[in-house]
PDB file of C-alpha atoms and ligand atoms in Angstrom:
ATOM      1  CA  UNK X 165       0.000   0.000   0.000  1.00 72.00           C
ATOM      2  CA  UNK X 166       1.161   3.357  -0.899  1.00 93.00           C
ATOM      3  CA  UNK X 167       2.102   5.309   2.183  1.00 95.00           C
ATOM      4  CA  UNK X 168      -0.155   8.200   1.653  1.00 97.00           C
ATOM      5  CA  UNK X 169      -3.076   5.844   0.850  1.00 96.00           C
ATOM      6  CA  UNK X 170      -2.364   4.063   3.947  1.00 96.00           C
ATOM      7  CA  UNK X 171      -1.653   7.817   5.888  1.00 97.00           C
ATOM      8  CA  UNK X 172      -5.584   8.653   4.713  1.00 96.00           C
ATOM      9  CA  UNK X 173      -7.069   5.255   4.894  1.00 95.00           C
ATOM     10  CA  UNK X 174      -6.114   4.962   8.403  1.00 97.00           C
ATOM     11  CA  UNK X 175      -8.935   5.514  10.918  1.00 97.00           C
ATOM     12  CA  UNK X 176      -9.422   4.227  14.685  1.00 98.00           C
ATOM     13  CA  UNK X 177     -11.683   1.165  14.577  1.00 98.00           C
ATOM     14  CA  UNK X 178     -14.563   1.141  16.937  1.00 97.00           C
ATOM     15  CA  UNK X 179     -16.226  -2.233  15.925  1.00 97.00           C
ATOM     16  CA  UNK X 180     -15.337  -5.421  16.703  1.00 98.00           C
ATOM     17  CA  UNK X 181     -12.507  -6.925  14.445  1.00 98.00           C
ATOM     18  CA  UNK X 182     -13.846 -10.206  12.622  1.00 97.00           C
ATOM     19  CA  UNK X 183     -13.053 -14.053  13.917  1.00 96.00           C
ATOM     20  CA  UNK X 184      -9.905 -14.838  13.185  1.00 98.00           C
ATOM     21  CA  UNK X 185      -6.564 -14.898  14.513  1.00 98.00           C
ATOM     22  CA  UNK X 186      -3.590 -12.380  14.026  1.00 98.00           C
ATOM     23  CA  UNK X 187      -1.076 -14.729  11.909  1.00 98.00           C
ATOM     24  CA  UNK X 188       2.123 -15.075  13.341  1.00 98.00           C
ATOM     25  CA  UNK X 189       3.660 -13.531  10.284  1.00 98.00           C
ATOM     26  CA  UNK X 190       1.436  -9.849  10.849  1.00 98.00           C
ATOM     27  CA  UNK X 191       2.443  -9.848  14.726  1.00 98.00           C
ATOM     28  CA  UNK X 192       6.042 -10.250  13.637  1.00 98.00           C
ATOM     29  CA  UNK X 193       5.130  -7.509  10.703  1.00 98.00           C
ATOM     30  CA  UNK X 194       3.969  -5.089  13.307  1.00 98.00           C
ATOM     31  CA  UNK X 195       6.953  -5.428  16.049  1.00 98.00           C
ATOM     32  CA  UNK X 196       9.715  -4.661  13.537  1.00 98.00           C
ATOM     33  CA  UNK X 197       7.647  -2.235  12.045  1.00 98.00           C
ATOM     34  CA  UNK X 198       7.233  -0.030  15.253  1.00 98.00           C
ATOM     35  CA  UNK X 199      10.717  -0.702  15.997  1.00 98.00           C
ATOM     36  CA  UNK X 200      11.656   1.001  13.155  1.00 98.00           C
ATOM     37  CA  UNK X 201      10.825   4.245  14.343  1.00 98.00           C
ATOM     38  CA  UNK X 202      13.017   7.317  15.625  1.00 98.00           C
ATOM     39  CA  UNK X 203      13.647   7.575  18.579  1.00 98.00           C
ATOM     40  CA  UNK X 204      16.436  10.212  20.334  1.00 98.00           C
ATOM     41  CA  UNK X 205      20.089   8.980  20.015  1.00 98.00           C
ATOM     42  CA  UNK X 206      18.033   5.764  19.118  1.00 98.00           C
ATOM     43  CA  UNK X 207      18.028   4.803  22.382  1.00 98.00           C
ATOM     44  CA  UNK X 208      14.495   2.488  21.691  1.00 98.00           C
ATOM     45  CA  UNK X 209      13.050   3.587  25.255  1.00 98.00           C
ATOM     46  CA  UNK X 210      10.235   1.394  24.406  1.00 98.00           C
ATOM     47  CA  UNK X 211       9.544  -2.471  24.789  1.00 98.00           C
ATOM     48  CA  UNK X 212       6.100  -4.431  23.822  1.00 98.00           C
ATOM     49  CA  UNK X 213       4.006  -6.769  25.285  1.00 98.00           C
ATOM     50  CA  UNK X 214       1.861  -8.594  22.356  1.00 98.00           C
ATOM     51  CA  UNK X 215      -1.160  -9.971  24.073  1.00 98.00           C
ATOM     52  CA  UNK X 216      -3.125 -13.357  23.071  1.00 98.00           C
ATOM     53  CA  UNK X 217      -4.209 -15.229  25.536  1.00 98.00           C
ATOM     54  CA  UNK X 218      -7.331 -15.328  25.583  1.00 98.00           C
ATOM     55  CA  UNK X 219      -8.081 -15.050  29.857  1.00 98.00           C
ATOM     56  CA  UNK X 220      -5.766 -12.521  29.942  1.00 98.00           C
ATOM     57  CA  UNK X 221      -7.794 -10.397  27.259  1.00 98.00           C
ATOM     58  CA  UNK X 222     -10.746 -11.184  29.333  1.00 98.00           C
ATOM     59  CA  UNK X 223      -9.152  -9.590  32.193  1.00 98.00           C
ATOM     60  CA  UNK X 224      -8.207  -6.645  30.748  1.00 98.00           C
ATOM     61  CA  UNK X 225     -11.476  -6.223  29.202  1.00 98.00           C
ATOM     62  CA  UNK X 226     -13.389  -6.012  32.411  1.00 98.00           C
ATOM     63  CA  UNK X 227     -10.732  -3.706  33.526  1.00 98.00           C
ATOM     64  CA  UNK X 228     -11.639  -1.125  30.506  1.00 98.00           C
ATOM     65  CA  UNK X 229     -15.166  -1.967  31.098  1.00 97.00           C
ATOM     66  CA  UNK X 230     -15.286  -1.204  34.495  1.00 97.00           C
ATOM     67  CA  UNK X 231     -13.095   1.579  33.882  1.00 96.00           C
ATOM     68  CA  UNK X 232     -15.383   3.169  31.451  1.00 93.00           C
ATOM     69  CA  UNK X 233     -18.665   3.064  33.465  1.00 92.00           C
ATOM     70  CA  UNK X 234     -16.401   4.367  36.608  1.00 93.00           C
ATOM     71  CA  UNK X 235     -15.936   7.500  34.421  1.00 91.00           C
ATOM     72  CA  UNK X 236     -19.232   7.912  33.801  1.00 86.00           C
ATOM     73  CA  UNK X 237     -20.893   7.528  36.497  1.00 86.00           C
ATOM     74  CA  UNK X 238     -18.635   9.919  38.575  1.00 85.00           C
ATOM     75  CA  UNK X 239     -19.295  12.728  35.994  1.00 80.00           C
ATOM     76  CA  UNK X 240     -15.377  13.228  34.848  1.00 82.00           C
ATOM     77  CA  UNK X 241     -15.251  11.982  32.151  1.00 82.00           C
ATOM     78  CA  UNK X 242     -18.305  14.685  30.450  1.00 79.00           C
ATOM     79  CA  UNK X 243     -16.790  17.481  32.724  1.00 80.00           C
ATOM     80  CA  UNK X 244     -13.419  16.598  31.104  1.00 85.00           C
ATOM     81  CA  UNK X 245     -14.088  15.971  27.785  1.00 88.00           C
ATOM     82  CA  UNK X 246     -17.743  17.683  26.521  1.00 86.00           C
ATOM     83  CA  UNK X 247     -15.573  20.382  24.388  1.00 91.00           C
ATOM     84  CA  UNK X 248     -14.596  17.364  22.210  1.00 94.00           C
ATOM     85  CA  UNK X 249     -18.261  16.217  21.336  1.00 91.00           C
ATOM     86  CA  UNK X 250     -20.435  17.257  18.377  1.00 92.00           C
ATOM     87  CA  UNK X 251     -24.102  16.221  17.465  1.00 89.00           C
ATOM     88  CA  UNK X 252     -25.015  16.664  14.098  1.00 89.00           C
ATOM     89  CA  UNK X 253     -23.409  17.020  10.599  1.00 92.00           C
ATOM     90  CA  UNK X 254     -23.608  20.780  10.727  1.00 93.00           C
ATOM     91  CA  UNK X 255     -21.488  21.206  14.377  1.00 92.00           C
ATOM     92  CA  UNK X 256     -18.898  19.018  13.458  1.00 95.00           C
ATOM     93  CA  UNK X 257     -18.646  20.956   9.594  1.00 94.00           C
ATOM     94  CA  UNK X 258     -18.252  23.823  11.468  1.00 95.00           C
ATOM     95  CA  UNK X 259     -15.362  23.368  14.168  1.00 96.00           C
ATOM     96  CA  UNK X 260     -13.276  20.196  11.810  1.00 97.00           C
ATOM     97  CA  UNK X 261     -12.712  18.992  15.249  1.00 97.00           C
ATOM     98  CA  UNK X 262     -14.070  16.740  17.980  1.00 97.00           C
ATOM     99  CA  UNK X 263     -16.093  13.175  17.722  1.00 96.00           C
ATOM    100  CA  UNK X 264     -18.878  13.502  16.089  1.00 95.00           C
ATOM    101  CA  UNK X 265     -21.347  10.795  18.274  1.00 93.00           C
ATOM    102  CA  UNK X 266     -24.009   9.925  15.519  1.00 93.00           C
ATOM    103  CA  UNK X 267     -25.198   6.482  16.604  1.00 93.00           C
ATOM    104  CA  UNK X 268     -27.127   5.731  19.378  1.00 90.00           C
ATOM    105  CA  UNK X 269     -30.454   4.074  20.309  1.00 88.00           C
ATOM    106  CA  UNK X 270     -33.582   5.890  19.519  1.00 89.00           C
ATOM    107  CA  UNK X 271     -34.747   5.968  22.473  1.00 84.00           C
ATOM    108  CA  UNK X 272     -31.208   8.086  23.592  1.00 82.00           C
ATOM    109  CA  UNK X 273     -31.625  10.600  20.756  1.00 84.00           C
ATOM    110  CA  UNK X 274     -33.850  13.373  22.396  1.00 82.00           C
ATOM    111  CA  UNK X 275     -32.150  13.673  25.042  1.00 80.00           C
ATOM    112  CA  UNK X 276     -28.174  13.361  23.671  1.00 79.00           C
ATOM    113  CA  UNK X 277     -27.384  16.832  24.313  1.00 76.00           C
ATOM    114  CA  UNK X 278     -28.300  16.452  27.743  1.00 76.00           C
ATOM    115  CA  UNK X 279     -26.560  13.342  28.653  1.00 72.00           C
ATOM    116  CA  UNK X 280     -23.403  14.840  27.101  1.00 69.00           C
ATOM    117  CA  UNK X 281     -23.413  18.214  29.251  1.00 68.00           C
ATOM    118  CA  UNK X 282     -22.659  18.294  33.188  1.00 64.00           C
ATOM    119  CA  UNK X 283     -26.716  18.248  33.794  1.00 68.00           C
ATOM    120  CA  UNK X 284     -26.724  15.239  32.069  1.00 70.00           C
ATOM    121  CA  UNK X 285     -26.044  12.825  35.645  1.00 69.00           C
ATOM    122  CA  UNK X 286     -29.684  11.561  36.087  1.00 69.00           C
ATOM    123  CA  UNK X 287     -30.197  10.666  32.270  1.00 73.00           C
ATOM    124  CA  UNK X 288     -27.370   8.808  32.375  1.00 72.00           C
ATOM    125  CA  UNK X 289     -28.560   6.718  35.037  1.00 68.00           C
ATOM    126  CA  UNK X 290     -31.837   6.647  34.487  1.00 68.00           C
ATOM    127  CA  UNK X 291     -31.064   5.258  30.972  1.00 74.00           C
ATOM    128  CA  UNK X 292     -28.311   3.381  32.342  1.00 82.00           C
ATOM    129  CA  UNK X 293     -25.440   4.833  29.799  1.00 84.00           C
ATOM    130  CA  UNK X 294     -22.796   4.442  31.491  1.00 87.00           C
ATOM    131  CA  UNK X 295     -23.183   0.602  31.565  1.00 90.00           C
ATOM    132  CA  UNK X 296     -24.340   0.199  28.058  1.00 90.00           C
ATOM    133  CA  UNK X 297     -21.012   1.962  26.900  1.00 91.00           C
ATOM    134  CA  UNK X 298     -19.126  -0.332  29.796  1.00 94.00           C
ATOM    135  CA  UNK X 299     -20.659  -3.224  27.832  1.00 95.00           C
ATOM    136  CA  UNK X 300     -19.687  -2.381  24.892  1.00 95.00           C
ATOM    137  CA  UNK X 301     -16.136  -1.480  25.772  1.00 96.00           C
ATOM    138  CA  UNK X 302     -15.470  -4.768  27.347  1.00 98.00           C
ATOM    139  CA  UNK X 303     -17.032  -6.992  24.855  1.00 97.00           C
ATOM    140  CA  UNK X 304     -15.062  -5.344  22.406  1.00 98.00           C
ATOM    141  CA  UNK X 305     -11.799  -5.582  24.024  1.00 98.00           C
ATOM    142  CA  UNK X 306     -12.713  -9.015  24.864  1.00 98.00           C
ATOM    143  CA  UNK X 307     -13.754 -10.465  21.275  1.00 98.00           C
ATOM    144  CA  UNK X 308     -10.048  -8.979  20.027  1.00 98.00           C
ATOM    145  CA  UNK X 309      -7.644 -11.367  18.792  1.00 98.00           C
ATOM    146  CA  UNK X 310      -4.658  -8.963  20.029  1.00 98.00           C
ATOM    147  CA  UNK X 311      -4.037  -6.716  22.302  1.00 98.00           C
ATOM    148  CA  UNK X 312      -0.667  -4.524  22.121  1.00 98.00           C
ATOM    149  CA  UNK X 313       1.150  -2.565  24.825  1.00 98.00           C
ATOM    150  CA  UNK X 314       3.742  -0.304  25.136  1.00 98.00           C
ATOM    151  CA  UNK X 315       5.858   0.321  27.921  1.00 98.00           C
ATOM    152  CA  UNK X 316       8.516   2.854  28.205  1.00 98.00           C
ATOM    153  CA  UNK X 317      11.907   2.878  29.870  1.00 98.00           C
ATOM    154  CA  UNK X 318      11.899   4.909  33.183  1.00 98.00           C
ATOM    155  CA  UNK X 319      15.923   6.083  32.217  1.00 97.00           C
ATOM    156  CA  UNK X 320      14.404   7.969  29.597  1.00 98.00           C
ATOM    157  CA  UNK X 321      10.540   8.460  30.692  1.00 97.00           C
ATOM    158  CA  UNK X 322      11.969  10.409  33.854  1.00 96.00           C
ATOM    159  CA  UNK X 323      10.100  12.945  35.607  1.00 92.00           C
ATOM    160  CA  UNK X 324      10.877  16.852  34.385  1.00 91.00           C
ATOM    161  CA  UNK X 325      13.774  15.683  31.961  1.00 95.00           C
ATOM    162  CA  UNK X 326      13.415  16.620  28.559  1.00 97.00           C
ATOM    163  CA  UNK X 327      13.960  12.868  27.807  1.00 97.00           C
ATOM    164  CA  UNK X 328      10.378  12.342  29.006  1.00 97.00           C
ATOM    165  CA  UNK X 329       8.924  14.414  25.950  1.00 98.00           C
ATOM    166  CA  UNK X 330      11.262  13.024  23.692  1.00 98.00           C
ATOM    167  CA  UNK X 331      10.272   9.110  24.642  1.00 98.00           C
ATOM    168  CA  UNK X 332       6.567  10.265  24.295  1.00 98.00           C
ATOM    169  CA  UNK X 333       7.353  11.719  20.914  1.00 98.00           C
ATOM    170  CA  UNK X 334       8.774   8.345  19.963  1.00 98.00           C
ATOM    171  CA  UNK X 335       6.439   6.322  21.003  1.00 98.00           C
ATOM    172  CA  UNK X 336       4.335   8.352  18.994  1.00 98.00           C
ATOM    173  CA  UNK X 337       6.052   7.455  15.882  1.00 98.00           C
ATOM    174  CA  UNK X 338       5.629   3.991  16.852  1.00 98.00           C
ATOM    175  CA  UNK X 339       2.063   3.819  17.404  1.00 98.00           C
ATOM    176  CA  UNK X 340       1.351   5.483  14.080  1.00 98.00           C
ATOM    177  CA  UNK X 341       3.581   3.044  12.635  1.00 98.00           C
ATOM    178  CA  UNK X 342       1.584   0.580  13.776  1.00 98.00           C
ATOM    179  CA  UNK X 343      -1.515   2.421  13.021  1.00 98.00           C
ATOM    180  CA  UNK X 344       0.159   2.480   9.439  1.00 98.00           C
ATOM    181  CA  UNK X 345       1.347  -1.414   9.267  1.00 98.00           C
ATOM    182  CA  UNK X 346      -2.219  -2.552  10.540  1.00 98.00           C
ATOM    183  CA  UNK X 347      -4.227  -0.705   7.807  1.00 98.00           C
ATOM    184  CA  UNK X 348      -2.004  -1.927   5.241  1.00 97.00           C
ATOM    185  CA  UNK X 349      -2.326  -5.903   6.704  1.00 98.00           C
ATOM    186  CA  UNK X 350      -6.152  -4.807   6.489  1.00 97.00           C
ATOM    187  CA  UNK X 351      -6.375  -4.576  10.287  1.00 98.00           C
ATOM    188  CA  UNK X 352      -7.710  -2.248  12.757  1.00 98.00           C
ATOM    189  CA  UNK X 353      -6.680  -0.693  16.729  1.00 98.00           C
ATOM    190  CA  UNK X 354      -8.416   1.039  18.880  1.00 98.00           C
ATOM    191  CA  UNK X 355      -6.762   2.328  21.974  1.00 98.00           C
ATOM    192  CA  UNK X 356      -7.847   1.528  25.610  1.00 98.00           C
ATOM    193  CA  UNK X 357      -7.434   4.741  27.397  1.00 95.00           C
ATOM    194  CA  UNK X 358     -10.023   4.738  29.749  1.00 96.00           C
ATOM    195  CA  UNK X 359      -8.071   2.775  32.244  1.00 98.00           C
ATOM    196  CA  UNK X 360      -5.632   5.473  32.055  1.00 97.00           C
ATOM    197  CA  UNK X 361      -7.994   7.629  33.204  1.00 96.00           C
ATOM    198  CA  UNK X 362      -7.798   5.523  36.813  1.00 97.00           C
ATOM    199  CA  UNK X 363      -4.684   5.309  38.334  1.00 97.00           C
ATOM    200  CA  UNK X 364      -6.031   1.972  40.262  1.00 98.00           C
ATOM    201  CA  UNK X 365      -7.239   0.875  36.998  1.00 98.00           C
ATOM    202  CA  UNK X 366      -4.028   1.138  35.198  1.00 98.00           C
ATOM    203  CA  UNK X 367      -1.783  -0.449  38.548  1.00 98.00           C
ATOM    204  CA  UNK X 368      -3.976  -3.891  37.744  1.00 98.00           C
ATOM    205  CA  UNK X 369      -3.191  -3.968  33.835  1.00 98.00           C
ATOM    206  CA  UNK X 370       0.639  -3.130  35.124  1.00 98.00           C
ATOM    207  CA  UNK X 371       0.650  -5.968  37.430  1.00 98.00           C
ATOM    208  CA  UNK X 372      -1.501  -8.099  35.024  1.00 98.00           C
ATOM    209  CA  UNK X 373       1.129  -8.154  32.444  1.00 98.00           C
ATOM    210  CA  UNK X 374       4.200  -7.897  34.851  1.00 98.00           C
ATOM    211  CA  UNK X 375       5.652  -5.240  33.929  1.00 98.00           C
ATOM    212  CA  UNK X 376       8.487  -4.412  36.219  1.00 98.00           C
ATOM    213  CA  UNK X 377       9.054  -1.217  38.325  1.00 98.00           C
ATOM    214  CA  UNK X 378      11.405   0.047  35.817  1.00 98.00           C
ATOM    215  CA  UNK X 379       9.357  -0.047  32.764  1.00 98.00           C
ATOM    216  CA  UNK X 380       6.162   2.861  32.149  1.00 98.00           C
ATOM    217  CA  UNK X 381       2.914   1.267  30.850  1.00 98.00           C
ATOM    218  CA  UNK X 382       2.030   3.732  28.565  1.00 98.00           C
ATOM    219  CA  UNK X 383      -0.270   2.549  26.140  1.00 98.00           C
ATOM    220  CA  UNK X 384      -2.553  -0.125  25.397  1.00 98.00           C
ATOM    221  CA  UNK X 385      -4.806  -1.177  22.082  1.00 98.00           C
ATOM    222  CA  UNK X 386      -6.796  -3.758  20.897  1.00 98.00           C
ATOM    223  CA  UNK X 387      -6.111  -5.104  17.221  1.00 98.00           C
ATOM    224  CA  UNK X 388      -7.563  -7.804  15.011  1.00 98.00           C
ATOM    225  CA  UNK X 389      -8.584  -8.038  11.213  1.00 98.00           C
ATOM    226  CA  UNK X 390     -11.809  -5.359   9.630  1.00 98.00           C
ATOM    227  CA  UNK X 391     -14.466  -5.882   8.167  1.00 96.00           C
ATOM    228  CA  UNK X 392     -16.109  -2.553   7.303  1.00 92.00           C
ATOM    229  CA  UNK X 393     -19.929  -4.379   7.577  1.00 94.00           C
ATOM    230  CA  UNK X 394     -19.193  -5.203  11.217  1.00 95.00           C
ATOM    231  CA  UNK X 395     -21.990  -3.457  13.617  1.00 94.00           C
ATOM    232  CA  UNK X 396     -21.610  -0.647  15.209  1.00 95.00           C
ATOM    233  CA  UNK X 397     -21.182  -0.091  19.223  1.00 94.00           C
ATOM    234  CA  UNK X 398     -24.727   0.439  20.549  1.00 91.00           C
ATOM    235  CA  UNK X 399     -23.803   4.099  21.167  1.00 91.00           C
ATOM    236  CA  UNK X 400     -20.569   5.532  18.517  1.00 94.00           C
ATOM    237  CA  UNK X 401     -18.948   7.876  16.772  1.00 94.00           C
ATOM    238  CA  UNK X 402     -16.987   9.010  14.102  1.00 95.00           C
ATOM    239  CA  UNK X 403     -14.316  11.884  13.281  1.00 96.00           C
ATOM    240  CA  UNK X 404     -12.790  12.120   9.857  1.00 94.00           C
ATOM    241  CA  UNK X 405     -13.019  15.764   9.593  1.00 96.00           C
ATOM    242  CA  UNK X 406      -9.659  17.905   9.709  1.00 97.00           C
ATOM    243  CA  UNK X 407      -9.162  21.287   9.470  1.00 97.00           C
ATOM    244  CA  UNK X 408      -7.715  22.735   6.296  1.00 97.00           C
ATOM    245  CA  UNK X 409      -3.952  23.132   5.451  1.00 96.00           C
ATOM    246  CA  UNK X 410      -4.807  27.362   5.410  1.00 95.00           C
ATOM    247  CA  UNK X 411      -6.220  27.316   8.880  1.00 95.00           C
ATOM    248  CA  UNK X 412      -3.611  24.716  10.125  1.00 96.00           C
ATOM    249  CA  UNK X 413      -0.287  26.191   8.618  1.00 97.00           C
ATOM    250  CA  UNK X 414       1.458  29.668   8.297  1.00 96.00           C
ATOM    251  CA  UNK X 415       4.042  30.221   6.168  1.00 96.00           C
ATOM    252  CA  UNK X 416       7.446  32.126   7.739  1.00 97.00           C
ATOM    253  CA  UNK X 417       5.529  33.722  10.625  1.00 97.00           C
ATOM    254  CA  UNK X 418       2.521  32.981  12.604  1.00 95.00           C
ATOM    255  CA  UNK X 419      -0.497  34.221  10.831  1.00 83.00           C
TER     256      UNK X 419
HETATM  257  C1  FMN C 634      -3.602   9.853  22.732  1.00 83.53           C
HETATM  258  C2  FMN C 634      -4.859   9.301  22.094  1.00 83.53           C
HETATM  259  C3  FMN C 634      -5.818   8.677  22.896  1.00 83.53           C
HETATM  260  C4  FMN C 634      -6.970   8.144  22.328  1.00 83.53           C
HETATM  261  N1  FMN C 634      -7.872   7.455  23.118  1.00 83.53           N
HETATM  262  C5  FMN C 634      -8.907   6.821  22.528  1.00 83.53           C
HETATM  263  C6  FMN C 634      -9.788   5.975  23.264  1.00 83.53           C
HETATM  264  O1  FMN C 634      -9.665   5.806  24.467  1.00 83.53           O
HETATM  265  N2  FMN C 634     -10.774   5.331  22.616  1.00 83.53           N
HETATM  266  C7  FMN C 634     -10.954   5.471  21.281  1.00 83.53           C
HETATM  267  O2  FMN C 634     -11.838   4.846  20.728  1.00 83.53           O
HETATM  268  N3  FMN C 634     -10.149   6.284  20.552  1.00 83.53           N
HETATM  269  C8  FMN C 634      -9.141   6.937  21.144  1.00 83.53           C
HETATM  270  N4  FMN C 634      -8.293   7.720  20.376  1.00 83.53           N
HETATM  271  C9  FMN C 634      -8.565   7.884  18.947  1.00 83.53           C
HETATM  272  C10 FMN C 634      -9.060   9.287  18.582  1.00 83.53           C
HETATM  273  O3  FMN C 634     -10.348   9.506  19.096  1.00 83.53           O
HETATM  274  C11 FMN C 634      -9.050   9.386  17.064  1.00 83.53           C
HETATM  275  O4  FMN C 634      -7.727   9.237  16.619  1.00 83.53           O
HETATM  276  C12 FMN C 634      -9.593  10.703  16.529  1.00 83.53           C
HETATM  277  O5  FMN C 634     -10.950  10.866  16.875  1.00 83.53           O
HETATM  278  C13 FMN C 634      -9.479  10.780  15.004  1.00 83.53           C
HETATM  279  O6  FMN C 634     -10.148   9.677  14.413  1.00 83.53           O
HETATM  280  P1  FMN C 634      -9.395   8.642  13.478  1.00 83.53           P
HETATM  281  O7  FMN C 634      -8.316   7.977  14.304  1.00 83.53           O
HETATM  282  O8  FMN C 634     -10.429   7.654  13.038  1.00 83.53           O
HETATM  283  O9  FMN C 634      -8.815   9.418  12.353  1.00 83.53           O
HETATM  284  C14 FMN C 634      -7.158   8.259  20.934  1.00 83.53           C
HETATM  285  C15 FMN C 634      -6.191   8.879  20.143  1.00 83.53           C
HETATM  286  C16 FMN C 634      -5.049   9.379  20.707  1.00 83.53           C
HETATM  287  C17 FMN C 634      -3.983   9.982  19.811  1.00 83.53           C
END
């Protein structure tokens, strides 16, 4: 695949992936791929943990799971992030930013602005939203044939050292070229941030996969194959607009 094809064609998956197992030759595909990224003095601060087993998965699903209707039900996670979320076509043609969340059940639909503002506490439990999205975010996590960390290097990920921003920077460049390498293998990933959201959360994925006090857990997605009929989560999104090159970019000086 072309690298620009690939660069647009690219899109967070938020379905499930279809039944069938990463081959051995795509998981070795996508480590040497993300290992060929920069990194500063190529020091590789990262390492990754390629998840299959299947209990394991399990685990870590009802971790996000949990994690997600945690969020929701203490009100953080609207507070935090309502500035992000768009309703209809019009909103989201307007700003080029944000999620736009288009797909929910019809019953949900009058009242979506509500239950995505800071009033919105009582819908959300009267229509029990956080644990349909809880649901959905652990089934999905669950059903996924791979899971892939990434763990960075505490001599480099240090606290106020500029070698903290730089390891974040190339870890960046790793995940997109995994991002990258997975749409061109006709997969998909989806992060699972939500646990990062929980510090208690996070401690039992850590201590699930063993990583040792030296290492940073730093990110964590599920992967498997696409299929672009696969149903959609029972409440979803999507967010392929971007912002123009003239109202991204100066030339010389700002503005
Ligand atoms: C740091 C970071 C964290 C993200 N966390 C999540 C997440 O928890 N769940 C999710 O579905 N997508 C997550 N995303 C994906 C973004 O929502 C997505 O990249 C953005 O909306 C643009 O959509 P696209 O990836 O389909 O182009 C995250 C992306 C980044 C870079």
């Amino acid at each position: 695949m072309d690298v620009f094809d690939a660069i647009l064609n690219r899109r967070t998956t938020n379905t499930a992936f279809i039944d069938k197992k990463v081959s051995e030759e795509d998981i070795n595909t996508l480590i040497k791929m993300a290992s060929f990224a920069p990194s500063h003095f190529n020091c590789q601060p990262w390492r990754f943990i390629i998840i299959e087993d299947k209990e394991l998965i399990k685990k870590i699903a009802k971790i996000g799971g949990d994690s997600m209707t945690q969020l929701m039900d203490d009100g953080r996670f609207w507070k935090q992030y309502r500035k992000y979320f768009r309703f209809d076509d019009d909103e989201i043609e307007k700003t080029k930013d944000g999620i736009h969340i288009d797909h929910m059940p019809a019953f949900l639909k009058p009242f979506a602005k509500q239950i995505f503002s800071e009033a919105g506490g009582k819908i959300i439990s009267r229509f029990r939203v956080s644990r349909i999205l809880g649901n959905d975010e652990e089934k999905l996590v669950a059903d996924s044939p791979i899971l892939f960390a990434i763990a960075l290097t505490k001599d480099e990920y240090k606290k106020e050292e500029l070698s903290r921003f730089y390891s974040v920077i190339s870890m960046g460049a790793v995940i997109q070229n995994l991002w990258l390498s997975t749409t061109a293998l006709g997969m998909g990933m989806q992060f699972i941030s939500t646990p990062g959201e929980i510090p208690e959360q996070w401690e039992k994925i850590v201590n699930l996969l063993e990583v040792p006090d030296t290492y940073e857990l730093a990110a964590v997605f599920r992967m498997g194959y696409v299929d672009k009929n696969m149903k959609r989560p029972t409440i979803d999104w999507k967010s392929s607009q971007r912002k123009s090159p003239e109202e991204l970019s100066f030339r010389n000086r700002w503005k």
